[in-house]
mmCIF file with all atom_site columns, C-alpha atoms in Angstrom:
data_model
loop_
_atom_site.group_PDB
_atom_site.id
_atom_site.type_symbol
_atom_site.label_atom_id
_atom_site.label_alt_id
_atom_site.label_comp_id
_atom_site.label_asym_id
_atom_site.label_entity_id
_atom_site.label_seq_id
_atom_site.pdbx_PDB_ins_code
_atom_site.Cartn_x
_atom_site.Cartn_y
_atom_site.Cartn_z
_atom_site.occupancy
_atom_site.B_iso_or_equiv
_atom_site.pdbx_formal_charge
_atom_site.auth_seq_id
_atom_site.auth_comp_id
_atom_site.auth_asym_id
_atom_site.auth_atom_id
_atom_site.pdbx_PDB_model_num
ATOM 1   C CA . MET A 1 1   ? 116.143 77.545  102.573 1.00 42.00 ? 298 MET A CA 1
ATOM 2   C CA . ASN A 1 2   ? 115.144 81.331  103.372 1.00 51.00 ? 299 ASN A CA 1
ATOM 3   C CA . ILE A 1 3   ? 118.331 83.081  104.555 1.00 52.00 ? 300 ILE A CA 1
ATOM 4   C CA . ALA A 1 4   ? 117.850 86.750  104.965 1.00 58.00 ? 301 ALA A CA 1
ATOM 5   C CA . VAL A 1 5   ? 120.447 88.887  103.420 1.00 63.00 ? 302 VAL A CA 1
ATOM 6   C CA . ASP A 1 6   ? 121.543 92.099  105.009 1.00 83.00 ? 303 ASP A CA 1
ATOM 7   C CA . LYS A 1 7   ? 121.370 95.419  103.026 1.00 86.00 ? 304 LYS A CA 1
ATOM 8   C CA . ASN A 1 8   ? 123.212 98.359  104.067 1.00 91.00 ? 305 ASN A CA 1
ATOM 9   C CA . LEU A 1 9   ? 120.885 101.696 103.767 1.00 92.00 ? 306 LEU A CA 1
ATOM 10  C CA . THR A 1 10  ? 122.273 104.842 103.957 1.00 94.00 ? 307 THR A CA 1
ATOM 11  C CA . ILE A 1 11  ? 120.090 107.542 105.350 1.00 93.00 ? 308 ILE A CA 1
ATOM 12  C CA . ARG A 1 12  ? 120.430 111.178 104.743 1.00 93.00 ? 309 ARG A CA 1
ATOM 13  C CA . LEU A 1 13  ? 119.067 113.463 107.204 1.00 92.00 ? 310 LEU A CA 1
ATOM 14  C CA . PRO A 1 14  ? 119.370 117.211 108.838 1.00 91.00 ? 311 PRO A CA 1
ATOM 15  C CA . LYS A 1 15  ? 121.847 117.791 111.431 1.00 90.00 ? 312 LYS A CA 1
ATOM 16  C CA . ASN A 1 16  ? 118.989 118.864 113.920 1.00 89.00 ? 313 ASN A CA 1
ATOM 17  C CA . LEU A 1 17  ? 116.819 115.770 113.305 1.00 91.00 ? 314 LEU A CA 1
ATOM 18  C CA . ARG A 1 18  ? 120.083 113.795 113.893 1.00 93.00 ? 315 ARG A CA 1
ATOM 19  C CA . GLY A 1 19  ? 120.534 115.338 117.203 1.00 92.00 ? 316 GLY A CA 1
ATOM 20  C CA . GLY A 1 20  ? 116.851 114.709 118.038 1.00 92.00 ? 317 GLY A CA 1
ATOM 21  C CA . LEU A 1 21  ? 117.063 110.975 117.185 1.00 94.00 ? 318 LEU A CA 1
ATOM 22  C CA . ASP A 1 22  ? 120.238 110.597 119.225 1.00 94.00 ? 319 ASP A CA 1
ATOM 23  C CA . ALA A 1 23  ? 118.928 112.174 122.198 1.00 93.00 ? 320 ALA A CA 1
ATOM 24  C CA . ALA A 1 24  ? 115.661 110.123 122.052 1.00 92.00 ? 321 ALA A CA 1
ATOM 25  C CA . ALA A 1 25  ? 117.654 106.747 121.288 1.00 93.00 ? 322 ALA A CA 1
ATOM 26  C CA . ASN A 1 26  ? 120.080 107.517 124.297 1.00 94.00 ? 323 ASN A CA 1
ATOM 27  C CA . LYS A 1 27  ? 117.150 108.319 126.974 1.00 91.00 ? 324 LYS A CA 1
ATOM 28  C CA . LEU A 1 28  ? 115.590 104.719 125.889 1.00 90.00 ? 325 LEU A CA 1
ATOM 29  C CA . GLU A 1 29  ? 118.984 103.378 126.046 1.00 93.00 ? 326 GLU A CA 1
ATOM 30  C CA . LEU A 1 30  ? 118.725 102.137 122.466 1.00 92.00 ? 327 LEU A CA 1
ATOM 31  C CA . THR A 1 31  ? 121.508 102.634 119.713 1.00 93.00 ? 328 THR A CA 1
ATOM 32  C CA . THR A 1 32  ? 120.342 104.881 117.106 1.00 94.00 ? 329 THR A CA 1
ATOM 33  C CA . ASN A 1 33  ? 120.071 101.916 114.526 1.00 93.00 ? 330 ASN A CA 1
ATOM 34  C CA . SER A 1 34  ? 117.715 100.186 116.944 1.00 92.00 ? 331 SER A CA 1
ATOM 35  C CA . TYR A 1 35  ? 115.698 103.518 117.243 1.00 93.00 ? 332 TYR A CA 1
ATOM 36  C CA . ILE A 1 36  ? 115.293 103.835 113.661 1.00 93.00 ? 333 ILE A CA 1
ATOM 37  C CA . LYS A 1 37  ? 114.196 100.191 113.103 1.00 91.00 ? 334 LYS A CA 1
ATOM 38  C CA . VAL A 1 38  ? 111.583 100.007 115.710 1.00 89.00 ? 335 VAL A CA 1
ATOM 39  C CA . SER A 1 39  ? 110.139 103.404 114.198 1.00 89.00 ? 336 SER A CA 1
ATOM 40  C CA . LEU A 1 40  ? 109.964 101.530 110.832 1.00 91.00 ? 337 LEU A CA 1
ATOM 41  C CA . TYR A 1 41  ? 108.427 98.405  112.035 1.00 88.00 ? 338 TYR A CA 1
ATOM 42  C CA . THR A 1 42  ? 106.053 100.431 113.880 1.00 85.00 ? 339 THR A CA 1
ATOM 43  C CA . ILE A 1 43  ? 105.054 102.603 110.631 1.00 83.00 ? 340 ILE A CA 1
ATOM 44  C CA . LEU A 1 44  ? 104.807 99.476  108.569 1.00 85.00 ? 341 LEU A CA 1
ATOM 45  C CA . ASP A 1 45  ? 102.439 97.892  111.102 1.00 80.00 ? 342 ASP A CA 1
ATOM 46  C CA . LEU A 1 46  ? 105.009 95.044  111.794 1.00 78.00 ? 343 LEU A CA 1
ATOM 47  C CA . SER A 1 47  ? 105.691 95.947  115.484 1.00 66.00 ? 344 SER A CA 1
ATOM 48  C CA . PRO A 1 48  ? 104.071 93.738  118.203 1.00 64.00 ? 345 PRO A CA 1
ATOM 49  C CA . PHE A 1 49  ? 104.181 97.085  120.217 1.00 62.00 ? 346 PHE A CA 1
ATOM 50  C CA . LYS A 1 50  ? 101.396 99.576  119.325 1.00 61.00 ? 347 LYS A CA 1
ATOM 51  C CA . VAL A 1 51  ? 102.369 103.271 119.831 1.00 59.00 ? 348 VAL A CA 1
ATOM 52  C CA . LYS A 1 52  ? 99.411  105.322 120.102 1.00 59.00 ? 349 LYS A CA 1
ATOM 53  C CA . THR A 1 53  ? 99.759  108.504 118.047 1.00 62.00 ? 350 THR A CA 1
ATOM 54  C CA . ASP A 1 54  ? 97.595  110.576 115.836 1.00 65.00 ? 351 ASP A CA 1
ATOM 55  C CA . ILE A 1 55  ? 100.164 111.439 113.673 1.00 66.00 ? 352 ILE A CA 1
ATOM 56  C CA . LYS A 1 56  ? 99.659  109.848 110.138 1.00 72.00 ? 353 LYS A CA 1
ATOM 57  C CA . LEU A 1 57  ? 102.240 109.095 107.356 1.00 74.00 ? 354 LEU A CA 1
ATOM 58  C CA . ASN A 1 58  ? 100.315 111.466 105.147 1.00 74.00 ? 355 ASN A CA 1
ATOM 59  C CA . ASP A 1 59  ? 100.169 114.212 107.704 1.00 73.00 ? 356 ASP A CA 1
ATOM 60  C CA . ILE A 1 60  ? 104.190 114.078 108.053 1.00 74.00 ? 357 ILE A CA 1
ATOM 61  C CA . ILE A 1 61  ? 105.251 113.558 104.372 1.00 76.00 ? 358 ILE A CA 1
ATOM 62  C CA . SER A 1 62  ? 104.905 117.574 103.666 1.00 74.00 ? 359 SER A CA 1
ATOM 63  C CA . GLU A 1 63  ? 107.270 118.558 106.867 1.00 78.00 ? 360 GLU A CA 1
ATOM 64  C CA . ILE A 1 64  ? 110.039 116.256 105.686 1.00 77.00 ? 361 ILE A CA 1
ATOM 65  C CA . PRO A 1 65  ? 113.122 118.506 106.163 1.00 76.00 ? 362 PRO A CA 1
ATOM 66  C CA . SER A 1 66  ? 115.300 119.200 103.109 1.00 78.00 ? 363 SER A CA 1
ATOM 67  C CA . GLY A 1 67  ? 118.662 119.265 104.523 1.00 78.00 ? 364 GLY A CA 1
ATOM 68  C CA . LYS A 1 68  ? 120.886 116.153 104.334 1.00 81.00 ? 365 LYS A CA 1
ATOM 69  C CA . GLU A 1 69  ? 124.293 117.044 106.267 1.00 84.00 ? 366 GLU A CA 1
ATOM 70  C CA . SER A 1 70  ? 124.363 113.885 108.266 1.00 89.00 ? 367 SER A CA 1
ATOM 71  C CA . ARG A 1 71  ? 124.318 110.145 107.266 1.00 92.00 ? 368 ARG A CA 1
ATOM 72  C CA . ILE A 1 72  ? 123.467 106.909 109.048 1.00 91.00 ? 369 ILE A CA 1
ATOM 73  C CA . HIS A 1 73  ? 124.253 103.833 107.801 1.00 92.00 ? 370 HIS A CA 1
ATOM 74  C CA . LEU A 1 74  ? 121.343 100.985 108.721 1.00 91.00 ? 371 LEU A CA 1
ATOM 75  C CA . LEU A 1 75  ? 121.695 97.291  108.017 1.00 90.00 ? 372 LEU A CA 1
ATOM 76  C CA . ILE A 1 76  ? 118.385 95.905  107.137 1.00 91.00 ? 373 ILE A CA 1
ATOM 77  C CA . SER A 1 77  ? 117.092 92.676  105.802 1.00 89.00 ? 374 SER A CA 1
ATOM 78  C CA . ASP A 1 78  ? 116.257 92.052  102.350 1.00 90.00 ? 375 ASP A CA 1
ATOM 79  C CA . GLU A 1 79  ? 112.595 91.610  103.348 1.00 89.00 ? 376 GLU A CA 1
ATOM 80  C CA . LEU A 1 80  ? 112.641 95.036  105.250 1.00 91.00 ? 377 LEU A CA 1
ATOM 81  C CA . ASN A 1 81  ? 114.196 96.527  102.262 1.00 92.00 ? 378 ASN A CA 1
ATOM 82  C CA . GLU A 1 82  ? 111.495 95.300  99.815  1.00 93.00 ? 379 GLU A CA 1
ATOM 83  C CA . LEU A 1 83  ? 108.831 96.504  102.389 1.00 92.00 ? 380 LEU A CA 1
ATOM 84  C CA . LEU A 1 84  ? 110.228 99.901  102.600 1.00 94.00 ? 381 LEU A CA 1
ATOM 85  C CA . ARG A 1 85  ? 110.387 100.170 98.886  1.00 95.00 ? 382 ARG A CA 1
ATOM 86  C CA . LYS A 1 86  ? 106.660 99.218  98.226  1.00 94.00 ? 383 LYS A CA 1
ATOM 87  C CA . LYS A 1 87  ? 105.419 101.700 100.945 1.00 92.00 ? 384 LYS A CA 1
ATOM 88  C CA . ALA A 1 88  ? 107.758 104.595 99.597  1.00 93.00 ? 385 ALA A CA 1
ATOM 89  C CA . LYS A 1 89  ? 106.347 103.573 96.020  1.00 95.00 ? 386 LYS A CA 1
ATOM 90  C CA . LYS A 1 90  ? 102.693 103.860 97.775  1.00 92.00 ? 387 LYS A CA 1
ATOM 91  C CA . TYR A 1 91  ? 103.191 107.110 98.955  1.00 91.00 ? 388 TYR A CA 1
ATOM 92  C CA . ASN A 1 92  ? 105.144 108.419 95.713  1.00 93.00 ? 389 ASN A CA 1
ATOM 93  C CA . ILE A 1 93  ? 108.237 109.292 98.224  1.00 92.00 ? 390 ILE A CA 1
ATOM 94  C CA . SER A 1 94  ? 111.800 107.928 98.219  1.00 93.00 ? 391 SER A CA 1
ATOM 95  C CA . VAL A 1 95  ? 113.050 105.487 100.917 1.00 94.00 ? 392 VAL A CA 1
ATOM 96  C CA . ASN A 1 96  ? 114.974 108.004 102.535 1.00 93.00 ? 393 ASN A CA 1
ATOM 97  C CA . GLU A 1 97  ? 112.063 110.323 102.981 1.00 93.00 ? 394 GLU A CA 1
ATOM 98  C CA . LEU A 1 98  ? 109.946 107.313 104.137 1.00 93.00 ? 395 LEU A CA 1
ATOM 99  C CA . VAL A 1 99  ? 112.649 106.557 106.817 1.00 93.00 ? 396 VAL A CA 1
ATOM 100 C CA . LEU A 1 100 ? 112.737 110.252 107.799 1.00 93.00 ? 397 LEU A CA 1
ATOM 101 C CA . SER A 1 101 ? 109.073 110.289 108.048 1.00 92.00 ? 398 SER A CA 1
ATOM 102 C CA . ALA A 1 102 ? 109.115 107.194 110.447 1.00 91.00 ? 399 ALA A CA 1
ATOM 103 C CA . ILE A 1 103 ? 111.890 108.954 112.521 1.00 92.00 ? 400 ILE A CA 1
ATOM 104 C CA . MET A 1 104 ? 110.033 112.305 112.677 1.00 91.00 ? 401 MET A CA 1
ATOM 105 C CA . ILE A 1 105 ? 106.677 110.290 113.593 1.00 89.00 ? 402 ILE A CA 1
ATOM 106 C CA . SER A 1 106 ? 108.511 108.450 116.481 1.00 89.00 ? 403 SER A CA 1
ATOM 107 C CA . LEU A 1 107 ? 110.304 111.550 117.603 1.00 90.00 ? 404 LEU A CA 1
ATOM 108 C CA . LYS A 1 108 ? 106.935 113.549 117.734 1.00 87.00 ? 405 LYS A CA 1
ATOM 109 C CA . SER A 1 109 ? 105.315 110.468 119.953 1.00 84.00 ? 406 SER A CA 1
ATOM 110 C CA . HIS A 1 110 ? 108.160 110.329 122.084 1.00 78.00 ? 407 HIS A CA 1
ATOM 111 C CA . ALA A 1 111 ? 107.953 113.876 122.928 1.00 78.00 ? 408 ALA A CA 1
ATOM 112 C CA . ALA A 1 112 ? 104.440 113.791 123.595 1.00 72.00 ? 409 ALA A CA 1
ATOM 113 C CA . THR A 1 113 ? 104.728 110.812 125.968 1.00 69.00 ? 410 THR A CA 1
ATOM 114 C CA . GLU A 1 114 ? 107.771 112.655 127.639 1.00 68.00 ? 411 GLU A CA 1
ATOM 115 C CA . LYS A 1 115 ? 105.532 115.803 128.478 1.00 64.00 ? 412 LYS A CA 1
ATOM 116 C CA . THR A 1 116 ? 102.516 113.350 129.593 1.00 52.00 ? 413 THR A CA 1
ATOM 117 C CA . THR A 1 117 ? 105.113 111.809 131.851 1.00 50.00 ? 414 THR A CA 1
ATOM 118 C CA . ASN A 1 118 ? 106.469 114.967 133.215 1.00 51.00 ? 415 ASN A CA 1
ATOM 119 C CA . THR A 1 119 ? 102.872 116.259 133.890 1.00 45.00 ? 416 THR A CA 1
ATOM 120 C CA . PHE A 1 120 ? 102.368 113.221 135.940 1.00 43.00 ? 417 PHE A CA 1
ATOM 121 C CA . LYS A 1 121 ? 105.524 113.675 138.028 1.00 48.00 ? 418 LYS A CA 1
ATOM 122 C CA . GLU A 1 122 ? 104.637 117.234 138.925 1.00 47.00 ? 419 GLU A CA 1
#
């Protein structure tokens, strides 16, 4: 019997990134945790929804901000925790940096979609 064990993952991020994350999650009527999880599943290619973006993980790693004034506690499954560790190891970054990268890619994609949507409304 395979029972998923939840892990508490604490993400440290700059306040300005937290503000953008909260705003995007609110706009989509999601919790911040749900927005992060969708971002993670997307970057790990586990999402049934495909987000069209030209942004690649390698491109965003160098942009990871250094400030870590804010914290988010994220409850994730044992399997997701293991996948994050493997992906972070592959890119030679920490799990926290991988999560920040996923958030940044998602926020940039969301901003691009918003811009396109606003263009069509005008």
